[in-house]
Amino acid sequence: MTKRRADVDRKREGALQTCAQVAAGAARTARLRPQLALAALLPALLLVAACQRPTGDFGRAAPSVLHDTILPAAGDELAINRGEPVSRFNLTDDEKEMRNRAWSLIRPPSAEDWIEGSRTELIRTRVLPETGGAGDPDRYYAFLRSDRYRSSEVRYDRVAADAVADAALIPPFCEIALRVTTADEERLRALGRREISTGEELAGAQARVWENRRYMDWASQALRFRLVSYRNAIDALEIETPSSGKVWDANTAWKKLAAEVVQLEKGCETGNRYGQVEETQRSRIFSNWGTERPAPVK
């Protein structure tokens, strides 16, 4: 490791430790003095560049004490002060998996966009409230355009690759989201079967169902934002650096992603998406399939 790389790593580690200390202090102040919650949050915002969630293999979130423990603890206290539902229940394995997969869809489409990435991370951990509005969809193309590739057609390949990669993430997310939804329904049924439930149980169950639904809705909204970002990039590339073959490839990838987003928004339903009448196929025993000989007669 070079001396320059070692210096960079030391500075980043120091920044992360500082961000963790400020976030922990904000949580304590928000819990003890709710009227100063906003003031306690301001130092954390000043260190937003150090608060991006680290990325591991296959675009998944990497383990981090800061992002898995400290920032969520600060965010829960701030969310309570804002009057939002907060569940103290332990997460199920499926709920943890859904949150990790959702992060891959919620984070900005451009990895270089650290400003939007930091804002998204602070919203994910509930340090900042979710405003419901997405960022600027032209930011993706701005970062794509700033990269100095040897060939202009590489940018088309980048858009296509990003769209295909996002499309591949949706079916696994749908699968885990369906399991979480089923578990939420069972949680509420179990609560209804109880003759006497404590206020903590009732509030915790309702808050956890709300939190799970929030992640699902947020993922759907973020994917719609990515569709607009990729569409704007393809249209801009077609004007700036025309390439008929690459435009076709990029549009094909975009349509693939759009189809998966529609499936997610329809509740992750599987099977026959378009309602075509499917002909019932007879067994090959009655159709002399292939080169099979008739069954021997005894």
PDB file of C-alpha atoms in Angstrom:
ATOM      1  CA  MET A   1       0.000   0.000   0.000  1.00  0.00           C
ATOM      2  CA  THR A   2       1.422   3.388  -0.972  1.00  0.00           C
ATOM      3  CA  LYS A   3       1.912   6.185   1.531  1.00  0.00           C
ATOM      4  CA  ARG A   4      -0.697   8.298  -0.273  1.00  0.00           C
ATOM      5  CA  ARG A   5      -3.279   5.484  -0.097  1.00  0.00           C
ATOM      6  CA  ALA A   6      -2.542   4.962   3.594  1.00  0.00           C
ATOM      7  CA  ASP A   7      -3.028   8.684   4.273  1.00  0.00           C
ATOM      8  CA  VAL A   8      -6.362   8.647   2.438  1.00  0.00           C
ATOM      9  CA  ASP A   9      -7.556   5.619   4.411  1.00  0.00           C
ATOM     10  CA  ARG A  10      -6.557   7.231   7.710  1.00  0.00           C
ATOM     11  CA  LYS A  11      -8.394  10.444   6.838  1.00  0.00           C
ATOM     12  CA  ARG A  12     -11.523   8.550   5.800  1.00  0.00           C
ATOM     13  CA  GLU A  13     -11.466   6.471   8.977  1.00  0.00           C
ATOM     14  CA  GLY A  14     -11.107   9.636  11.054  1.00  0.00           C
ATOM     15  CA  ALA A  15     -14.021  11.261   9.208  1.00  0.00           C
ATOM     16  CA  LEU A  16     -16.218   8.210   9.800  1.00  0.00           C
ATOM     17  CA  GLN A  17     -15.373   8.188  13.510  1.00  0.00           C
ATOM     18  CA  THR A  18     -16.198  11.889  13.759  1.00  0.00           C
ATOM     19  CA  CYS A  19     -19.499  11.367  11.945  1.00  0.00           C
ATOM     20  CA  ALA A  20     -20.329   8.500  14.307  1.00  0.00           C
ATOM     21  CA  GLN A  21     -19.599  10.623  17.372  1.00  0.00           C
ATOM     22  CA  VAL A  22     -21.738  13.495  16.093  1.00  0.00           C
ATOM     23  CA  ALA A  23     -24.622  11.169  15.211  1.00  0.00           C
ATOM     24  CA  ALA A  24     -24.496   9.537  18.634  1.00  0.00           C
ATOM     25  CA  GLY A  25     -24.460  12.960  20.296  1.00  0.00           C
ATOM     26  CA  ALA A  26     -27.438  14.043  18.176  1.00  0.00           C
ATOM     27  CA  ALA A  27     -29.377  10.969  19.313  1.00  0.00           C
ATOM     28  CA  ARG A  28     -28.654  11.631  22.973  1.00  0.00           C
ATOM     29  CA  THR A  29     -29.597  15.303  22.705  1.00  0.00           C
ATOM     30  CA  ALA A  30     -32.775  14.525  20.750  1.00  0.00           C
ATOM     31  CA  ARG A  31     -33.790  11.977  23.389  1.00  0.00           C
ATOM     32  CA  LEU A  32     -33.077  14.204  26.389  1.00  0.00           C
ATOM     33  CA  ARG A  33     -34.027  17.583  24.920  1.00  0.00           C
ATOM     34  CA  PRO A  34     -36.529  17.140  22.050  1.00  0.00           C
ATOM     35  CA  GLN A  35     -36.791  20.893  21.501  1.00  0.00           C
ATOM     36  CA  LEU A  36     -33.128  20.884  20.391  1.00  0.00           C
ATOM     37  CA  ALA A  37     -33.488  17.975  17.950  1.00  0.00           C
ATOM     38  CA  LEU A  38     -32.882  20.121  14.869  1.00  0.00           C
ATOM     39  CA  ALA A  39     -29.875  21.838  16.419  1.00  0.00           C
ATOM     40  CA  ALA A  40     -28.444  18.448  17.358  1.00  0.00           C
ATOM     41  CA  LEU A  41     -28.809  17.316  13.759  1.00  0.00           C
ATOM     42  CA  LEU A  42     -26.989  20.212  12.108  1.00  0.00           C
ATOM     43  CA  PRO A  43     -23.418  18.986  12.875  1.00  0.00           C
ATOM     44  CA  ALA A  44     -24.253  15.640  11.296  1.00  0.00           C
ATOM     45  CA  LEU A  45     -25.411  17.410   8.150  1.00  0.00           C
ATOM     46  CA  LEU A  46     -22.114  19.268   7.968  1.00  0.00           C
ATOM     47  CA  LEU A  47     -20.371  15.882   7.840  1.00  0.00           C
ATOM     48  CA  VAL A  48     -22.725  14.435   5.229  1.00  0.00           C
ATOM     49  CA  ALA A  49     -19.856  13.578   2.872  1.00  0.00           C
ATOM     50  CA  ALA A  50     -18.549  11.040   5.400  1.00  0.00           C
ATOM     51  CA  CYS A  51     -21.941   9.380   5.890  1.00  0.00           C
ATOM     52  CA  GLN A  52     -22.319   7.388   2.681  1.00  0.00           C
ATOM     53  CA  ARG A  53     -23.120   3.756   3.274  1.00  0.00           C
ATOM     54  CA  PRO A  54     -20.255   1.477   2.131  1.00  0.00           C
ATOM     55  CA  THR A  55     -20.916  -0.934  -0.735  1.00  0.00           C
ATOM     56  CA  GLY A  56     -19.965  -4.598  -0.638  1.00  0.00           C
ATOM     57  CA  ASP A  57     -20.182  -7.412  -3.186  1.00  0.00           C
ATOM     58  CA  PHE A  58     -22.850  -7.318  -5.920  1.00  0.00           C
ATOM     59  CA  GLY A  59     -23.859  -3.792  -4.959  1.00  0.00           C
ATOM     60  CA  ARG A  60     -25.138  -4.923  -1.558  1.00  0.00           C
ATOM     61  CA  ALA A  61     -24.602  -2.859   1.574  1.00  0.00           C
ATOM     62  CA  ALA A  62     -21.429  -3.686   3.497  1.00  0.00           C
ATOM     63  CA  PRO A  63     -21.603  -4.139   7.301  1.00  0.00           C
ATOM     64  CA  SER A  64     -20.894  -0.927   9.200  1.00  0.00           C
ATOM     65  CA  VAL A  65     -21.376  -0.049  12.869  1.00  0.00           C
ATOM     66  CA  LEU A  66     -21.986   3.575  11.911  1.00  0.00           C
ATOM     67  CA  HIS A  67     -24.687   2.811   9.342  1.00  0.00           C
ATOM     68  CA  ASP A  68     -26.209  -0.281  10.980  1.00  0.00           C
ATOM     69  CA  THR A  69     -26.315   0.870  14.597  1.00  0.00           C
ATOM     70  CA  ILE A  70     -25.349   4.469  15.359  1.00  0.00           C
ATOM     71  CA  LEU A  71     -27.165   6.387  12.624  1.00  0.00           C
ATOM     72  CA  PRO A  72     -30.369   4.256  12.916  1.00  0.00           C
ATOM     73  CA  ALA A  73     -30.394   4.857  16.687  1.00  0.00           C
ATOM     74  CA  ALA A  74     -30.130   8.610  16.140  1.00  0.00           C
ATOM     75  CA  GLY A  75     -32.745   8.431  13.405  1.00  0.00           C
ATOM     76  CA  ASP A  76     -35.253   6.551  15.570  1.00  0.00           C
ATOM     77  CA  GLU A  77     -35.088   9.230  18.243  1.00  0.00           C
ATOM     78  CA  LEU A  78     -35.522  12.002  15.696  1.00  0.00           C
ATOM     79  CA  ALA A  79     -38.394  10.130  13.999  1.00  0.00           C
ATOM     80  CA  ILE A  80     -40.179   9.769  17.341  1.00  0.00           C
ATOM     81  CA  ASN A  81     -39.840  13.523  17.889  1.00  0.00           C
ATOM     82  CA  ARG A  82     -41.392  14.069  14.441  1.00  0.00           C
ATOM     83  CA  GLY A  83     -44.351  11.876  15.424  1.00  0.00           C
ATOM     84  CA  GLU A  84     -43.520   9.027  13.026  1.00  0.00           C
ATOM     85  CA  PRO A  85     -44.146   5.352  13.874  1.00  0.00           C
ATOM     86  CA  VAL A  86     -41.046   3.608  15.265  1.00  0.00           C
ATOM     87  CA  SER A  87     -40.998  -0.078  16.184  1.00  0.00           C
ATOM     88  CA  ARG A  88     -38.679  -1.453  18.847  1.00  0.00           C
ATOM     89  CA  PHE A  89     -39.305  -5.024  17.662  1.00  0.00           C
ATOM     90  CA  ASN A  90     -36.346  -7.142  16.577  1.00  0.00           C
ATOM     91  CA  LEU A  91     -36.110  -7.553  12.806  1.00  0.00           C
ATOM     92  CA  THR A  92     -36.856 -10.938  11.288  1.00  0.00           C
ATOM     93  CA  ASP A  93     -34.323 -12.479   8.908  1.00  0.00           C
ATOM     94  CA  ASP A  94     -36.589 -11.632   5.970  1.00  0.00           C
ATOM     95  CA  GLU A  95     -36.996  -8.031   7.142  1.00  0.00           C
ATOM     96  CA  LYS A  96     -33.225  -7.620   7.352  1.00  0.00           C
ATOM     97  CA  GLU A  97     -32.816  -9.152   3.897  1.00  0.00           C
ATOM     98  CA  MET A  98     -35.514  -6.927   2.402  1.00  0.00           C
ATOM     99  CA  ARG A  99     -33.865  -3.799   3.799  1.00  0.00           C
ATOM    100  CA  ASN A 100     -30.481  -4.788   2.388  1.00  0.00           C
ATOM    101  CA  ARG A 101     -31.966  -5.523  -1.027  1.00  0.00           C
ATOM    102  CA  ALA A 102     -34.054  -2.350  -0.971  1.00  0.00           C
ATOM    103  CA  TRP A 103     -30.922  -0.291  -0.388  1.00  0.00           C
ATOM    104  CA  SER A 104     -29.500  -1.486  -3.717  1.00  0.00           C
ATOM    105  CA  LEU A 105     -32.590  -0.058  -5.428  1.00  0.00           C
ATOM    106  CA  ILE A 106     -32.964   3.113  -3.350  1.00  0.00           C
ATOM    107  CA  ARG A 107     -29.416   4.451  -3.585  1.00  0.00           C
ATOM    108  CA  PRO A 108     -28.682   6.869  -6.478  1.00  0.00           C
ATOM    109  CA  PRO A 109     -28.145   5.242  -9.886  1.00  0.00           C
ATOM    110  CA  SER A 110     -24.753   6.940 -10.217  1.00  0.00           C
ATOM    111  CA  ALA A 111     -22.189   5.708  -7.688  1.00  0.00           C
ATOM    112  CA  GLU A 112     -20.264   8.987  -8.073  1.00  0.00           C
ATOM    113  CA  ASP A 113     -23.216  11.041  -6.808  1.00  0.00           C
ATOM    114  CA  TRP A 114     -22.029  11.216  -3.184  1.00  0.00           C
ATOM    115  CA  ILE A 115     -24.251  14.190  -2.340  1.00  0.00           C
ATOM    116  CA  GLU A 116     -27.469  12.392  -3.247  1.00  0.00           C
ATOM    117  CA  GLY A 117     -26.054   9.179  -1.793  1.00  0.00           C
ATOM    118  CA  SER A 118     -25.457  10.845   1.560  1.00  0.00           C
ATOM    119  CA  ARG A 119     -28.921  12.428   1.563  1.00  0.00           C
ATOM    120  CA  THR A 120     -30.488   9.057   0.768  1.00  0.00           C
ATOM    121  CA  GLU A 121     -28.551   7.389   3.588  1.00  0.00           C
ATOM    122  CA  LEU A 122     -29.693  10.002   6.106  1.00  0.00           C
ATOM    123  CA  ILE A 123     -33.294   9.443   4.982  1.00  0.00           C
ATOM    124  CA  ARG A 124     -32.887   5.655   5.143  1.00  0.00           C
ATOM    125  CA  THR A 125     -31.676   5.863   8.735  1.00  0.00           C
ATOM    126  CA  ARG A 126     -34.490   8.364   9.480  1.00  0.00           C
ATOM    127  CA  VAL A 127     -32.085  11.099  10.550  1.00  0.00           C
ATOM    128  CA  LEU A 128     -33.824  13.212   7.912  1.00  0.00           C
ATOM    129  CA  PRO A 129     -37.563  12.906   7.164  1.00  0.00           C
ATOM    130  CA  GLU A 130     -38.608  11.379   3.868  1.00  0.00           C
ATOM    131  CA  THR A 131     -39.915  14.290   1.826  1.00  0.00           C
ATOM    132  CA  GLY A 132     -41.492  12.105  -0.849  1.00  0.00           C
ATOM    133  CA  GLY A 133     -39.760  14.000  -3.636  1.00  0.00           C
ATOM    134  CA  ALA A 134     -37.038  12.475  -5.772  1.00  0.00           C
ATOM    135  CA  GLY A 135     -33.857  14.216  -6.804  1.00  0.00           C
ATOM    136  CA  ASP A 136     -32.925  15.675 -10.167  1.00  0.00           C
ATOM    137  CA  PRO A 137     -33.176  12.902 -12.824  1.00  0.00           C
ATOM    138  CA  ASP A 138     -30.604  14.706 -14.999  1.00  0.00           C
ATOM    139  CA  ARG A 139     -27.847  14.130 -12.419  1.00  0.00           C
ATOM    140  CA  TYR A 140     -27.242  10.615 -13.768  1.00  0.00           C
ATOM    141  CA  TYR A 141     -26.453  11.899 -17.248  1.00  0.00           C
ATOM    142  CA  ALA A 142     -24.352  14.739 -15.823  1.00  0.00           C
ATOM    143  CA  PHE A 143     -22.038  12.234 -14.146  1.00  0.00           C
ATOM    144  CA  LEU A 144     -22.133   9.922 -17.170  1.00  0.00           C
ATOM    145  CA  ARG A 145     -21.187  12.796 -19.475  1.00  0.00           C
ATOM    146  CA  SER A 146     -18.320  13.889 -17.236  1.00  0.00           C
ATOM    147  CA  ASP A 147     -16.554  10.508 -17.518  1.00  0.00           C
ATOM    148  CA  ARG A 148     -13.895  10.612 -20.239  1.00  0.00           C
ATOM    149  CA  TYR A 149     -14.318   7.354 -22.111  1.00  0.00           C
ATOM    150  CA  ARG A 150     -12.170   6.408 -25.101  1.00  0.00           C
ATOM    151  CA  SER A 151     -15.304   5.765 -27.144  1.00  0.00           C
ATOM    152  CA  SER A 152     -18.555   7.705 -27.024  1.00  0.00           C
ATOM    153  CA  GLU A 153     -20.466   4.446 -27.423  1.00  0.00           C
ATOM    154  CA  VAL A 154     -19.275   3.226 -24.033  1.00  0.00           C
ATOM    155  CA  ARG A 155     -21.785   5.565 -22.416  1.00  0.00           C
ATOM    156  CA  TYR A 156     -24.620   3.693 -24.127  1.00  0.00           C
ATOM    157  CA  ASP A 157     -23.167   0.452 -22.791  1.00  0.00           C
ATOM    158  CA  ARG A 158     -23.042   1.937 -19.299  1.00  0.00           C
ATOM    159  CA  VAL A 159     -26.718   2.928 -19.369  1.00  0.00           C
ATOM    160  CA  ALA A 160     -27.713  -0.485 -20.733  1.00  0.00           C
ATOM    161  CA  ALA A 161     -25.621  -2.308 -18.140  1.00  0.00           C
ATOM    162  CA  ASP A 162     -27.086  -0.242 -15.288  1.00  0.00           C
ATOM    163  CA  ALA A 163     -30.651  -0.867 -16.477  1.00  0.00           C
ATOM    164  CA  VAL A 164     -30.099  -4.614 -16.880  1.00  0.00           C
ATOM    165  CA  ALA A 165     -28.438  -4.829 -13.466  1.00  0.00           C
ATOM    166  CA  ASP A 166     -31.378  -3.023 -11.839  1.00  0.00           C
ATOM    167  CA  ALA A 167     -33.864  -5.299 -13.605  1.00  0.00           C
ATOM    168  CA  ALA A 168     -32.058  -8.351 -12.219  1.00  0.00           C
ATOM    169  CA  LEU A 169     -32.410  -7.016  -8.654  1.00  0.00           C
ATOM    170  CA  ILE A 170     -36.200  -6.708  -8.770  1.00  0.00           C
ATOM    171  CA  PRO A 171     -37.330 -10.387  -8.810  1.00  0.00           C
ATOM    172  CA  PRO A 172     -35.290 -11.303  -5.685  1.00  0.00           C
ATOM    173  CA  PHE A 173     -36.598  -8.179  -3.948  1.00  0.00           C
ATOM    174  CA  CYS A 174     -40.160  -9.112  -4.944  1.00  0.00           C
ATOM    175  CA  GLU A 175     -39.702 -12.596  -3.524  1.00  0.00           C
ATOM    176  CA  ILE A 176     -38.514 -11.348  -0.136  1.00  0.00           C
ATOM    177  CA  ALA A 177     -41.110  -8.538  -0.082  1.00  0.00           C
ATOM    178  CA  LEU A 178     -43.922 -11.067  -0.563  1.00  0.00           C
ATOM    179  CA  ARG A 179     -42.632 -13.117   2.357  1.00  0.00           C
ATOM    180  CA  VAL A 180     -42.444 -10.007   4.552  1.00  0.00           C
ATOM    181  CA  THR A 181     -46.005  -9.038   3.574  1.00  0.00           C
ATOM    182  CA  THR A 182     -47.253 -12.522   4.434  1.00  0.00           C
ATOM    183  CA  ALA A 183     -45.478 -12.344   7.802  1.00  0.00           C
ATOM    184  CA  ASP A 184     -47.025  -8.923   8.490  1.00  0.00           C
ATOM    185  CA  GLU A 185     -50.487 -10.335   7.841  1.00  0.00           C
ATOM    186  CA  GLU A 186     -49.782 -13.198  10.235  1.00  0.00           C
ATOM    187  CA  ARG A 187     -48.433 -10.731  12.811  1.00  0.00           C
ATOM    188  CA  LEU A 188     -51.671  -8.749  12.744  1.00  0.00           C
ATOM    189  CA  ARG A 189     -53.807 -11.904  12.831  1.00  0.00           C
ATOM    190  CA  ALA A 190     -51.876 -13.155  15.856  1.00  0.00           C
ATOM    191  CA  LEU A 191     -52.404  -9.791  17.513  1.00  0.00           C
ATOM    192  CA  GLY A 192     -56.132 -10.020  16.822  1.00  0.00           C
ATOM    193  CA  ARG A 193     -56.344 -13.480  18.412  1.00  0.00           C
ATOM    194  CA  ARG A 194     -54.952 -12.156  21.670  1.00  0.00           C
ATOM    195  CA  GLU A 195     -57.661 -11.309  24.183  1.00  0.00           C
ATOM    196  CA  ILE A 196     -55.406  -8.805  25.912  1.00  0.00           C
ATOM    197  CA  SER A 197     -52.509  -7.051  24.167  1.00  0.00           C
ATOM    198  CA  THR A 198     -50.277  -4.449  25.715  1.00  0.00           C
ATOM    199  CA  GLY A 199     -50.066  -1.003  24.200  1.00  0.00           C
ATOM    200  CA  GLU A 200     -46.419  -1.664  23.423  1.00  0.00           C
ATOM    201  CA  GLU A 201     -47.274  -4.792  21.423  1.00  0.00           C
ATOM    202  CA  LEU A 202     -50.005  -3.052  19.465  1.00  0.00           C
ATOM    203  CA  ALA A 203     -47.929   0.028  18.689  1.00  0.00           C
ATOM    204  CA  GLY A 204     -44.836  -2.054  17.855  1.00  0.00           C
ATOM    205  CA  ALA A 205     -46.708  -4.340  15.460  1.00  0.00           C
ATOM    206  CA  GLN A 206     -48.452  -1.489  13.659  1.00  0.00           C
ATOM    207  CA  ALA A 207     -45.219   0.506  13.417  1.00  0.00           C
ATOM    208  CA  ARG A 208     -43.291  -2.474  12.011  1.00  0.00           C
ATOM    209  CA  VAL A 209     -45.932  -3.073   9.332  1.00  0.00           C
ATOM    210  CA  TRP A 210     -45.734   0.631   8.443  1.00  0.00           C
ATOM    211  CA  GLU A 211     -41.916   0.505   8.260  1.00  0.00           C
ATOM    212  CA  ASN A 212     -41.954  -2.559   6.006  1.00  0.00           C
ATOM    213  CA  ARG A 213     -44.487  -0.971   3.661  1.00  0.00           C
ATOM    214  CA  ARG A 214     -42.392   2.212   3.629  1.00  0.00           C
ATOM    215  CA  TYR A 215     -39.400   0.303   2.287  1.00  0.00           C
ATOM    216  CA  MET A 216     -41.478  -1.367  -0.429  1.00  0.00           C
ATOM    217  CA  ASP A 217     -43.042   1.917  -1.552  1.00  0.00           C
ATOM    218  CA  TRP A 218     -39.697   3.693  -1.442  1.00  0.00           C
ATOM    219  CA  ALA A 219     -38.079   1.041  -3.634  1.00  0.00           C
ATOM    220  CA  SER A 220     -40.884   1.395  -6.187  1.00  0.00           C
ATOM    221  CA  GLN A 221     -40.546   5.186  -6.198  1.00  0.00           C
ATOM    222  CA  ALA A 222     -36.757   4.985  -6.547  1.00  0.00           C
ATOM    223  CA  LEU A 223     -37.040   2.620  -9.508  1.00  0.00           C
ATOM    224  CA  ARG A 224     -39.423   4.996 -11.248  1.00  0.00           C
ATOM    225  CA  PHE A 225     -36.831   7.715 -10.701  1.00  0.00           C
ATOM    226  CA  ARG A 226     -34.179   5.485 -12.284  1.00  0.00           C
ATOM    227  CA  LEU A 227     -36.382   4.867 -15.298  1.00  0.00           C
ATOM    228  CA  VAL A 228     -36.670   8.618 -15.861  1.00  0.00           C
ATOM    229  CA  SER A 229     -32.913   9.083 -15.302  1.00  0.00           C
ATOM    230  CA  TYR A 230     -31.989   6.381 -17.827  1.00  0.00           C
ATOM    231  CA  ARG A 231     -34.575   7.635 -20.322  1.00  0.00           C
ATOM    232  CA  ASN A 232     -33.195  11.176 -20.115  1.00  0.00           C
ATOM    233  CA  ALA A 233     -29.647   9.861 -20.550  1.00  0.00           C
ATOM    234  CA  ILE A 234     -30.536   7.791 -23.635  1.00  0.00           C
ATOM    235  CA  ASP A 235     -32.387  10.698 -25.247  1.00  0.00           C
ATOM    236  CA  ALA A 236     -29.500  13.077 -24.527  1.00  0.00           C
ATOM    237  CA  LEU A 237     -26.908  10.631 -25.865  1.00  0.00           C
ATOM    238  CA  GLU A 238     -28.916  10.165 -29.050  1.00  0.00           C
ATOM    239  CA  ILE A 239     -28.574  13.906 -29.695  1.00  0.00           C
ATOM    240  CA  GLU A 240     -25.009  14.420 -28.467  1.00  0.00           C
ATOM    241  CA  THR A 241     -23.350  11.228 -29.780  1.00  0.00           C
ATOM    242  CA  PRO A 242     -25.732   9.409 -32.183  1.00  0.00           C
ATOM    243  CA  SER A 243     -25.270   5.650 -32.589  1.00  0.00           C
ATOM    244  CA  SER A 244     -28.212   3.725 -34.022  1.00  0.00           C
ATOM    245  CA  GLY A 245     -27.046   0.281 -32.893  1.00  0.00           C
ATOM    246  CA  LYS A 246     -26.220   1.333 -29.355  1.00  0.00           C
ATOM    247  CA  VAL A 247     -29.464   3.268 -29.016  1.00  0.00           C
ATOM    248  CA  TRP A 248     -31.351   0.069 -29.785  1.00  0.00           C
ATOM    249  CA  ASP A 249     -29.378  -1.846 -27.147  1.00  0.00           C
ATOM    250  CA  ALA A 250     -29.977   0.848 -24.527  1.00  0.00           C
ATOM    251  CA  ASN A 251     -33.687   1.054 -25.313  1.00  0.00           C
ATOM    252  CA  THR A 252     -34.019  -2.722 -25.086  1.00  0.00           C
ATOM    253  CA  ALA A 253     -32.400  -2.701 -21.646  1.00  0.00           C
ATOM    254  CA  TRP A 254     -34.636   0.198 -20.551  1.00  0.00           C
ATOM    255  CA  LYS A 255     -37.778  -1.680 -21.630  1.00  0.00           C
ATOM    256  CA  LYS A 256     -36.635  -4.727 -19.702  1.00  0.00           C
ATOM    257  CA  LEU A 257     -36.275  -2.643 -16.556  1.00  0.00           C
ATOM    258  CA  ALA A 258     -39.632  -0.945 -17.159  1.00  0.00           C
ATOM    259  CA  ALA A 259     -41.367  -4.342 -17.370  1.00  0.00           C
ATOM    260  CA  GLU A 260     -39.877  -5.417 -14.042  1.00  0.00           C
ATOM    261  CA  VAL A 261     -40.873  -2.129 -12.396  1.00  0.00           C
ATOM    262  CA  VAL A 262     -44.465  -2.642 -13.560  1.00  0.00           C
ATOM    263  CA  GLN A 263     -44.427  -6.122 -12.016  1.00  0.00           C
ATOM    264  CA  LEU A 264     -43.183  -4.688  -8.712  1.00  0.00           C
ATOM    265  CA  GLU A 265     -45.887  -2.021  -8.685  1.00  0.00           C
ATOM    266  CA  LYS A 266     -48.557  -4.645  -9.362  1.00  0.00           C
ATOM    267  CA  GLY A 267     -47.643  -6.397  -6.140  1.00  0.00           C
ATOM    268  CA  CYS A 268     -44.879  -8.684  -7.430  1.00  0.00           C
ATOM    269  CA  GLU A 269     -47.429 -11.023  -8.962  1.00  0.00           C
ATOM    270  CA  THR A 270     -45.979 -13.981 -10.780  1.00  0.00           C
ATOM    271  CA  GLY A 271     -47.200 -16.246 -13.531  1.00  0.00           C
ATOM    272  CA  ASN A 272     -49.062 -15.046 -16.618  1.00  0.00           C
ATOM    273  CA  ARG A 273     -48.585 -11.250 -16.482  1.00  0.00           C
ATOM    274  CA  TYR A 274     -50.627 -10.315 -19.515  1.00  0.00           C
ATOM    275  CA  GLY A 275     -53.671 -12.555 -19.116  1.00  0.00           C
ATOM    276  CA  GLN A 276     -53.313 -14.603 -22.291  1.00  0.00           C
ATOM    277  CA  VAL A 277     -55.400 -17.741 -22.533  1.00  0.00           C
ATOM    278  CA  GLU A 278     -52.997 -20.617 -22.159  1.00  0.00           C
ATOM    279  CA  GLU A 279     -53.821 -23.843 -23.973  1.00  0.00           C
ATOM    280  CA  THR A 280     -53.789 -26.892 -21.745  1.00  0.00           C
ATOM    281  CA  GLN A 281     -51.162 -29.261 -23.093  1.00  0.00           C
ATOM    282  CA  ARG A 282     -51.986 -32.937 -23.258  1.00  0.00           C
ATOM    283  CA  SER A 283     -49.640 -35.560 -21.988  1.00  0.00           C
ATOM    284  CA  ARG A 284     -47.127 -36.795 -24.535  1.00  0.00           C
ATOM    285  CA  ILE A 285     -48.392 -40.320 -23.857  1.00  0.00           C
ATOM    286  CA  PHE A 286     -51.425 -39.510 -26.003  1.00  0.00           C
ATOM    287  CA  SER A 287     -49.628 -37.570 -28.729  1.00  0.00           C
ATOM    288  CA  ASN A 288     -46.812 -39.943 -29.831  1.00  0.00           C
ATOM    289  CA  TRP A 289     -44.275 -37.250 -28.871  1.00  0.00           C
ATOM    290  CA  GLY A 290     -40.844 -37.561 -30.456  1.00  0.00           C
ATOM    291  CA  THR A 291     -39.717 -40.942 -31.749  1.00  0.00           C
ATOM    292  CA  GLU A 292     -41.192 -43.018 -28.941  1.00  0.00           C
ATOM    293  CA  ARG A 293     -42.435 -46.444 -29.829  1.00  0.00           C
ATOM    294  CA  PRO A 294     -45.909 -47.617 -28.808  1.00  0.00           C
ATOM    295  CA  ALA A 295     -46.115 -49.218 -25.435  1.00  0.00           C
ATOM    296  CA  PRO A 296     -45.471 -52.970 -25.661  1.00  0.00           C
ATOM    297  CA  VAL A 297     -48.538 -55.182 -25.532  1.00  0.00           C
ATOM    298  CA  LYS A 298     -48.289 -58.154 -23.209  1.00  0.00           C
TER     299      LYS A 298
END
